[in-house]
CSV table of C-alpha atoms in Angstrom, one decimal:
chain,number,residue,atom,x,y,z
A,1,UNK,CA,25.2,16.7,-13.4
A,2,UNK,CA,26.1,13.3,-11.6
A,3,UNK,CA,29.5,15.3,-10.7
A,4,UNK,CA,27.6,18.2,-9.5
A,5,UNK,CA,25.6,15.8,-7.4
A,6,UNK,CA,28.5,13.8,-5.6
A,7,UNK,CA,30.7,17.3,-4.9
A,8,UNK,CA,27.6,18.4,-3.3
A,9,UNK,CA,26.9,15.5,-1.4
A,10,UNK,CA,30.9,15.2,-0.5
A,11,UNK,CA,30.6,18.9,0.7
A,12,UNK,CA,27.5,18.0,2.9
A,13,UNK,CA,29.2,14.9,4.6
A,14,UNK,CA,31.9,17.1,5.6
A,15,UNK,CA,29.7,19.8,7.2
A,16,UNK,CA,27.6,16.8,8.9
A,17,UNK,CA,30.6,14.8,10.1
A,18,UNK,CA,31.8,17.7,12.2
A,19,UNK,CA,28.8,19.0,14.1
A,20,UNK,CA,28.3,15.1,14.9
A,21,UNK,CA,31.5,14.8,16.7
A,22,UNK,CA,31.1,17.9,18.8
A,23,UNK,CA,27.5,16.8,19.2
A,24,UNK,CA,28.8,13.2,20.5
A,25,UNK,CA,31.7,14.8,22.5
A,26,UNK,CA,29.1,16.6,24.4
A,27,UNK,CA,27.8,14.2,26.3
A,28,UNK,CA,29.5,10.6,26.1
A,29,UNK,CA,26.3,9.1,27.6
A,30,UNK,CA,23.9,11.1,25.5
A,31,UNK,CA,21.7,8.8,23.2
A,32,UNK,CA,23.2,9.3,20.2
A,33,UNK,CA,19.5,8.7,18.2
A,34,UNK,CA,17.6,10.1,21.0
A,35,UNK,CA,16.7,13.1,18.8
A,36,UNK,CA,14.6,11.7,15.9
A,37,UNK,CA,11.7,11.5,18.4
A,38,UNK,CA,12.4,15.0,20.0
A,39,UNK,CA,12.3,16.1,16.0
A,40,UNK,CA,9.3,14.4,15.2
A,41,UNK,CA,7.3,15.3,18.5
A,42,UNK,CA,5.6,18.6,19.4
A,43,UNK,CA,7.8,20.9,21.5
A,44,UNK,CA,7.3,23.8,23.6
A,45,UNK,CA,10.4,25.3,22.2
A,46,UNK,CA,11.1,25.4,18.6
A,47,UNK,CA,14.8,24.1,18.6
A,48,UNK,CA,16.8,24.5,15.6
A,49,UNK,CA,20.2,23.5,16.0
A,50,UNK,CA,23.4,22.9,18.8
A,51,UNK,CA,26.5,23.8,18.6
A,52,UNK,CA,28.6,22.1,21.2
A,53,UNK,CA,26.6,23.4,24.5
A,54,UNK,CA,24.9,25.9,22.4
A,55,UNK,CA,21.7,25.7,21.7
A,56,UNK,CA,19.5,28.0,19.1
A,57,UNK,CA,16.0,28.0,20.3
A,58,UNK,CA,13.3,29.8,20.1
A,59,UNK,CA,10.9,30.2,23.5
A,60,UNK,CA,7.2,30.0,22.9
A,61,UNK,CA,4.6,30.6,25.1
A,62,UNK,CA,3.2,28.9,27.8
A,63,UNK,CA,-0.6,29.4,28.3
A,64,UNK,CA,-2.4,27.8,31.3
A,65,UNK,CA,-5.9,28.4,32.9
A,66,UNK,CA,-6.7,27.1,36.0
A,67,UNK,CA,-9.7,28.3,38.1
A,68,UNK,CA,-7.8,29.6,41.2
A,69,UNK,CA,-5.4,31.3,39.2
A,70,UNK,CA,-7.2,32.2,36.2
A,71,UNK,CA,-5.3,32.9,33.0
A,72,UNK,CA,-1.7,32.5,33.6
A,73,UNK,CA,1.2,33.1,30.4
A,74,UNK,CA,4.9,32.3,30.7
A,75,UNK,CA,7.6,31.6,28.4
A,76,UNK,CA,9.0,28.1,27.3
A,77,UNK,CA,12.8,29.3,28.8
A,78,UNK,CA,10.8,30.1,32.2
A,79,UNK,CA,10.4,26.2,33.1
A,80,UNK,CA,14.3,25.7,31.6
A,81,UNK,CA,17.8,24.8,33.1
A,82,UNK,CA,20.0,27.9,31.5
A,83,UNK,CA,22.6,25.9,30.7
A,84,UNK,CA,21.0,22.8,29.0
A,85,UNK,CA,18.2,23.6,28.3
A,86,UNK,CA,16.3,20.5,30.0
A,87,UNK,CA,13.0,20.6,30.9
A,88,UNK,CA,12.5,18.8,34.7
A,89,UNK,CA,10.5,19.1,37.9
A,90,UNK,CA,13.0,20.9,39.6
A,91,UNK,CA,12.3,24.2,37.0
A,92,UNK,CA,9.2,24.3,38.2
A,93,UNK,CA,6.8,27.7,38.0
A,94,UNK,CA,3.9,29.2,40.1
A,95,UNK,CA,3.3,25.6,40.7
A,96,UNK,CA,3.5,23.8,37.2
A,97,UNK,CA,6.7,22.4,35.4
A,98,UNK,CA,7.4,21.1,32.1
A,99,UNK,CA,8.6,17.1,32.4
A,100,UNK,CA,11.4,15.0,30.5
A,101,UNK,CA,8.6,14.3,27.8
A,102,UNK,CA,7.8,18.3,26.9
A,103,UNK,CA,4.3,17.9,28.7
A,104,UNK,CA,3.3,20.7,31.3
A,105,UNK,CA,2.0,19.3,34.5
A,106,UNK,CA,0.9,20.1,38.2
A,107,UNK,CA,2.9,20.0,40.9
A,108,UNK,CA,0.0,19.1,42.6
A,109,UNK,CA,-1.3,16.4,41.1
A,110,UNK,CA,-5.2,16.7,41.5
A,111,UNK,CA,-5.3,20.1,40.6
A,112,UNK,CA,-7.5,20.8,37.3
A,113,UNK,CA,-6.1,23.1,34.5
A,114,UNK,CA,-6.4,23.8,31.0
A,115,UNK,CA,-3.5,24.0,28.6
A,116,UNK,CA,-3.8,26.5,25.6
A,117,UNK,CA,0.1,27.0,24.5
A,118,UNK,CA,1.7,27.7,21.4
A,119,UNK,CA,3.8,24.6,21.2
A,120,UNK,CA,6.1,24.7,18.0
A,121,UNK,CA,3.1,22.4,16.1
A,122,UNK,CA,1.0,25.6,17.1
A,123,UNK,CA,2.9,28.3,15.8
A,124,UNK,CA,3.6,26.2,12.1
A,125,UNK,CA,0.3,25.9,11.9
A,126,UNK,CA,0.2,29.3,11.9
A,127,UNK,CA,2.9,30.2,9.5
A,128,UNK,CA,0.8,27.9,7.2
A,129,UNK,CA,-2.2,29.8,7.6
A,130,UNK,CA,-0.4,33.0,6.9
A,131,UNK,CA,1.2,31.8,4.1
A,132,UNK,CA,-1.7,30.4,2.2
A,133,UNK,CA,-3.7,33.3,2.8
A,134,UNK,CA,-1.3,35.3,2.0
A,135,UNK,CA,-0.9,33.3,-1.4
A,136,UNK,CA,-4.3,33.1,-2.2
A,137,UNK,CA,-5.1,36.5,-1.5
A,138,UNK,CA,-2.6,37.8,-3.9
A,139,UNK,CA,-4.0,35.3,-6.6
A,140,UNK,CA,-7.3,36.8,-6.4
A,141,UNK,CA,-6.4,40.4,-5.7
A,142,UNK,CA,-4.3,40.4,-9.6
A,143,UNK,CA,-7.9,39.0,-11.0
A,144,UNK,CA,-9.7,41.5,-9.1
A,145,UNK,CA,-7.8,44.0,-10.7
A,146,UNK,CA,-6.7,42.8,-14.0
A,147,UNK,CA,-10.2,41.0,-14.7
A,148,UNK,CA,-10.2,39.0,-18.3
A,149,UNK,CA,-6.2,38.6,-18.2
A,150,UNK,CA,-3.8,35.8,-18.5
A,151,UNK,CA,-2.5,34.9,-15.0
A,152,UNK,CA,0.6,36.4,-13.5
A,153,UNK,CA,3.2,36.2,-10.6
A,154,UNK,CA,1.0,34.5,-7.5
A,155,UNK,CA,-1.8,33.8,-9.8
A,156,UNK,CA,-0.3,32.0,-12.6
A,157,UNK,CA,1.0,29.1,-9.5
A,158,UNK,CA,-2.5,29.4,-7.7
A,159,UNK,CA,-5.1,29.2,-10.9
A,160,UNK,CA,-3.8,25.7,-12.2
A,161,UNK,CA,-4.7,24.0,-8.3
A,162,UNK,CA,-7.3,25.2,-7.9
A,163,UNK,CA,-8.8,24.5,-11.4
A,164,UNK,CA,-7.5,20.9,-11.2
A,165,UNK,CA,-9.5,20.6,-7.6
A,166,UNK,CA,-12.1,21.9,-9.1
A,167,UNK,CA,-12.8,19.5,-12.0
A,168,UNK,CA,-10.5,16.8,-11.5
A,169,UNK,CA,-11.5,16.4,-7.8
A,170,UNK,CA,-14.7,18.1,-6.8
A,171,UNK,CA,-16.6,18.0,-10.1
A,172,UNK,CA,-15.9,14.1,-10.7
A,173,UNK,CA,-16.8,12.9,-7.4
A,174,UNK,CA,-19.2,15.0,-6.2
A,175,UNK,CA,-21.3,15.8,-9.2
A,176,UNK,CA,-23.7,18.8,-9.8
A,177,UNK,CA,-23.8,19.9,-6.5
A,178,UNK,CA,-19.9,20.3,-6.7
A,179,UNK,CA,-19.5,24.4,-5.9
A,180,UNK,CA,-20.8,24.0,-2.3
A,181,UNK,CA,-18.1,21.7,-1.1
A,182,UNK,CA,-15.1,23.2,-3.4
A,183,UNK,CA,-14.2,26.0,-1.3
A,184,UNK,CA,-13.5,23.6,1.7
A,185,UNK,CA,-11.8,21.2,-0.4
A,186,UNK,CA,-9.3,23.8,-1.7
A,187,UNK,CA,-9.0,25.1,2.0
A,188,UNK,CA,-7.9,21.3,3.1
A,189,UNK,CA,-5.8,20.6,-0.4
A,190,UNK,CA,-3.7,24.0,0.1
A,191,UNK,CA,-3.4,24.0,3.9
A,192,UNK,CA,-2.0,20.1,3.9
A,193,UNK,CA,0.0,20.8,0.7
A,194,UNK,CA,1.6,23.6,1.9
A,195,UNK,CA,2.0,21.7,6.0
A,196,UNK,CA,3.7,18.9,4.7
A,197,UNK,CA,6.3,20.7,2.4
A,198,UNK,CA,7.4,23.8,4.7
A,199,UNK,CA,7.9,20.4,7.3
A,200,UNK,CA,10.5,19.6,4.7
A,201,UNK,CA,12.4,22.7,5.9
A,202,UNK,CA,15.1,22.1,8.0
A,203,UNK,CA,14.6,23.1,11.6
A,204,UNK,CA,10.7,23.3,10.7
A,205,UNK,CA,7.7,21.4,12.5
A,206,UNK,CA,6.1,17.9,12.1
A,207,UNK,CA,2.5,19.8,11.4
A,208,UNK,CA,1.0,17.3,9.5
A,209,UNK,CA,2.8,14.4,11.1
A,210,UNK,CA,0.9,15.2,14.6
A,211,UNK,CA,-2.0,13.0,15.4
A,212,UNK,CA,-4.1,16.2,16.8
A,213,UNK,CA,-3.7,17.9,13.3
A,214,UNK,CA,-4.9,14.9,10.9
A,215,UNK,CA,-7.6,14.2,13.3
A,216,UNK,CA,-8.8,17.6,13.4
A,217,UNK,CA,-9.0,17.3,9.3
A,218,UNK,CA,-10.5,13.9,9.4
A,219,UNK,CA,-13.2,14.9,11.9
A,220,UNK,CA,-14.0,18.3,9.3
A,221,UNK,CA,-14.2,15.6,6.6
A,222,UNK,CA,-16.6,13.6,9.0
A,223,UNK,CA,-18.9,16.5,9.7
A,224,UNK,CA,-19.2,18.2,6.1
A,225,UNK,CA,-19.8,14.6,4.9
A,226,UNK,CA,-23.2,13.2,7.4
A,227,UNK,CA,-24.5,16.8,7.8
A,228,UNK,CA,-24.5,17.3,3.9
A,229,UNK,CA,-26.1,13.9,3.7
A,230,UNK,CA,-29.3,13.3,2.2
A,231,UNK,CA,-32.2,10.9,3.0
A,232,UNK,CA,-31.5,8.3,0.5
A,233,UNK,CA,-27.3,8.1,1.6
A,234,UNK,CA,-29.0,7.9,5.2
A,235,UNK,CA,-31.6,5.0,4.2
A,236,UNK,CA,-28.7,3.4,2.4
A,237,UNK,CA,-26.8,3.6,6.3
A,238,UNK,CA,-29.9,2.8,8.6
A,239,UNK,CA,-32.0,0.5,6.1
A,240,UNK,CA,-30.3,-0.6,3.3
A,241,UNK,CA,-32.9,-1.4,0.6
A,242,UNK,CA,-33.4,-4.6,-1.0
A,243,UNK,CA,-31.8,-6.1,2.2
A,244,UNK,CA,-33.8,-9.1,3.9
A,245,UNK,CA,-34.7,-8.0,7.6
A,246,UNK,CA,-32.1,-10.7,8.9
A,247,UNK,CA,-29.2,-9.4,7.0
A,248,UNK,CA,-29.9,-5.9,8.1
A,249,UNK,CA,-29.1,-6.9,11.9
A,250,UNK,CA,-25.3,-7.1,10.3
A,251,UNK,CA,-25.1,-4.8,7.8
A,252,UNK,CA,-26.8,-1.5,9.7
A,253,UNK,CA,-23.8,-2.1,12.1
A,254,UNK,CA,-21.3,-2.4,9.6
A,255,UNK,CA,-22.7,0.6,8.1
A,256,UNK,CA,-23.1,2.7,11.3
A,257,UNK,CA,-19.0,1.5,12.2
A,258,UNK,CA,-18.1,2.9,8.4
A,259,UNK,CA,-18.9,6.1,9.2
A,260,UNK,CA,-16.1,6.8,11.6
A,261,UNK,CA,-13.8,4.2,10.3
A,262,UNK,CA,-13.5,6.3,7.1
A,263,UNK,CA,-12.6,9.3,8.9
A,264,UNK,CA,-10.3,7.4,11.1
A,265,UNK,CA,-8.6,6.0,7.6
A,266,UNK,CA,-7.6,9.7,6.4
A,267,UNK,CA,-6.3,10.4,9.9
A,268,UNK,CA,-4.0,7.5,10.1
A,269,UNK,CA,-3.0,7.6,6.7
A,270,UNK,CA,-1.4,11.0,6.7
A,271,UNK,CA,-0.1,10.8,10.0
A,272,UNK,CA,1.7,7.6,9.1
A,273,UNK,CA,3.1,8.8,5.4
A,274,UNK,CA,4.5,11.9,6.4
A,275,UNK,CA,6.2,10.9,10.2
A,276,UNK,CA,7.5,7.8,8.8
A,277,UNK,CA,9.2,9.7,6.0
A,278,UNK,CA,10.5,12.3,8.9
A,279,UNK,CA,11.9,9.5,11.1
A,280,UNK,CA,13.6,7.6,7.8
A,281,UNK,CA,15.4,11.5,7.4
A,282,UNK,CA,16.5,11.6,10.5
A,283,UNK,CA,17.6,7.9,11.4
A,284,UNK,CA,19.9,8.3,7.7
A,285,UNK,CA,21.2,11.4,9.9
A,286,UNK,CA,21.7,9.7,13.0
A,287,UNK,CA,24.2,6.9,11.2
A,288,UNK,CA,26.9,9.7,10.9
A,289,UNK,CA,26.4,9.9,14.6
A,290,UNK,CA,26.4,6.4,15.0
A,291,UNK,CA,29.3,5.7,13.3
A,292,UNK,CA,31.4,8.5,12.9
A,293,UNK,CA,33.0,7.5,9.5
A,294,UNK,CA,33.6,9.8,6.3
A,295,UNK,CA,31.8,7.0,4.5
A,296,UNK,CA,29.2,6.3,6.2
A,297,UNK,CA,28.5,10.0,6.2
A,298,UNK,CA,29.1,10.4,2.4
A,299,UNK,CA,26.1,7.5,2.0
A,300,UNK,CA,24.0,8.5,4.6
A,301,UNK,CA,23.9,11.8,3.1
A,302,UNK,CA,23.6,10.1,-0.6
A,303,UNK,CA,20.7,8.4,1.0
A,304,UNK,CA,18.8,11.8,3.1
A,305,UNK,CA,19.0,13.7,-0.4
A,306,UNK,CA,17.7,10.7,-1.9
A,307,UNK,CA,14.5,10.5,0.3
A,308,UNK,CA,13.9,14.4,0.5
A,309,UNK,CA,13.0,13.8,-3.0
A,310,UNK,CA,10.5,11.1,-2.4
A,311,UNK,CA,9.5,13.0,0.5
A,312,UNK,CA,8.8,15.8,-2.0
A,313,UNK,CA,6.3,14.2,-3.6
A,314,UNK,CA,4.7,12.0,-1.3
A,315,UNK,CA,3.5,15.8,0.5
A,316,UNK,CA,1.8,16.1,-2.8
A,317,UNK,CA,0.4,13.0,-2.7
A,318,UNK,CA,-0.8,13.2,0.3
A,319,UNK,CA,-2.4,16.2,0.2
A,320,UNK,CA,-4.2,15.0,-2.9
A,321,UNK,CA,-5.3,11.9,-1.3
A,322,UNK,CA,-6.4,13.1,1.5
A,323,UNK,CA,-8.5,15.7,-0.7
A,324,UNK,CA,-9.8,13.3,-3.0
A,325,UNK,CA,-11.2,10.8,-0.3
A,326,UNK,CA,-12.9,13.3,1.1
A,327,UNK,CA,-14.7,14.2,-2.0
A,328,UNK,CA,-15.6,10.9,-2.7
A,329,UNK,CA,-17.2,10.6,0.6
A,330,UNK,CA,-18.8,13.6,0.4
A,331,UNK,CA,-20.0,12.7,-2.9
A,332,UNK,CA,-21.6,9.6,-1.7
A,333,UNK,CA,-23.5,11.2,0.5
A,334,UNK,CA,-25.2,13.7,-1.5
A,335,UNK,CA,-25.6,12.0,-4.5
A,336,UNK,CA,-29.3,11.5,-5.8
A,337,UNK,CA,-29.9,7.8,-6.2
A,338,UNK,CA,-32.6,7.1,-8.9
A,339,UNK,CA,-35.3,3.9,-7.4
A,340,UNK,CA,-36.5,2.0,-10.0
């Protein structure tokens, strides 16, 4: 096995080693780590690799509404130097441009417009959805049809998630009132689950490492939570009982700040675990660039293998985290407090 390992690894380093030195020899003044952040960041292209001055992209499009032109769609390559690809001012379309960062502007610069593309983050989001759905619809078509049967195919993968959401994570932290809140907790466990492993994929999308997409979740959690909330989890926040009067001019604060700092915890959290595990990837990756040596390659690559293991289950980790703190605080808030 440990033989199997290093041949494979050996084999990898010389594939790597290669595509970095035409890479390099591209552009002498190029940064040679300058891509971990165009990998990590949203795009609107979906890049997957380049091959000398060959690039394999795919164009998405670019959706902008502006009153005094109204709906407006263009493609990605539209705003595009040919040749390299680069995004700049000077590739500029019926009066907006993509800059150096990746973010569409104005040419003008006071003139109002709304953005609704389908940057790269967009479309994986997407896939996600398709695939889940497409997963979990196949799970409960085979039950539909075989009613009263051992699991098989989609099924048998699908039924042991979602029982363990069920009763490891909804039932103990939420209590009786459990079955309202699982389907949404299922929805978030699956779509993060699936998000942070397809990201794995080389070539594929930081989903769950954008800001926009944990804070989206977080802000779901945020809702379901206080608008499930009953009066005594809303007493406990406003009045906190048994409290002296005094006290309760610092605790009601506190209390009132805990509502979006818990929120604001799941966000960061998830963001944080899966880009930093992206950037360590890629920074491993960027070494054979660095240095251009067989044996820095053979160890870098040693090393990305290494971490796309970890990285492996840290996306299941997350996902069940993320899932599980959101039950507990949905728990707290609809749990019936006895007053004695």
């Amino acid at each position: 096995m440990i033989r199997k390992f290093l041949w494979l690894t050996a084999l990898l380093t010389a594939l790597l080693l290669p595509l970095a030195n035409v890479a390099v020899a591209a552009s002498d003044e190029e940064d040679k780590t300058g891509f971990i952040m165009h990998h990590v960041k949203d795009s609107h292209e979906w890049h997957f690799a380049t091959f000398g001055h060959t690039h394999i992209t795919l164009p998405l499009p670019v959706i902008v509404y502006s009153k005094d032109s109204g709906l407006e769609v263009f493609s990605s390559s539209d705003f595009q130097n040919p040749g390299t690809h680069a995004f700049g001012r000077e590739y500029g379309k019926n009066g907006f441009y993509i800059d150096e960062h990746d973010h569409l502007k104005a040419e003008v610069e006071d003139r109002s417009f709304l953005e609704l593309s389908i940057t790269k983050n967009v479309a994986m989001l997407f896939i996600v959805l398709i695939v889940v759905i497409s997963l979990t619809l196949s799970a409960a078509s085979h039950y539909k049809k075989h009613p009263n049967t051992a699991p098989k195919g989609v099924a048998s993968f699908i039924e042991p998630l979602v029982v363990f959401v069920r009763d490891e994570i909804a039932l103990s932290n939420i209590g009786p009132k459990y079955k309202k809140f699982t389907p949404y907790l299922l929805t978030i466990f699956f779509f993060i689950w699936f998000g942070n492993l397809m990201g794995l994929i080389p070539g594929a999308a930081n989903m769950t490492g954008n800001i926009a997409v944990t804070a989206t979740l977080a802000i779901f959690t945020f809702f379901v939570t206080n608008l499930n909330g009953n009066k005594d989890y809303w007493k406990h926040v406003v009045a906190t009982p048994g409290v002296p009067l005094p006290l309760l001019l610092v605790i009601v604060p506190v209390e009132i700040i805990g509502l979006f700092t818990k929120p604001f915890a799941l966000m960061v959290r998830l963001f944080v675990a899966i880009t930093a595990g992206h950037i360590v990837i890629l920074s491993f990756i960027g070494l054979i660039f660095v240095f251009e040596s067989m044996a820095v390659g053979f160890a870098s690559t040693i090393m990305v293998v290494f971490i796309n293991m970890i990285e492996i289950l840290v996306a299941t980790i997350q996902a069940y985290v993320f899932t599980l703190f959101s039950a507990m605080y949905i728990g707290q808030a609809v749990a019936e407090h006895d007053h004695h």
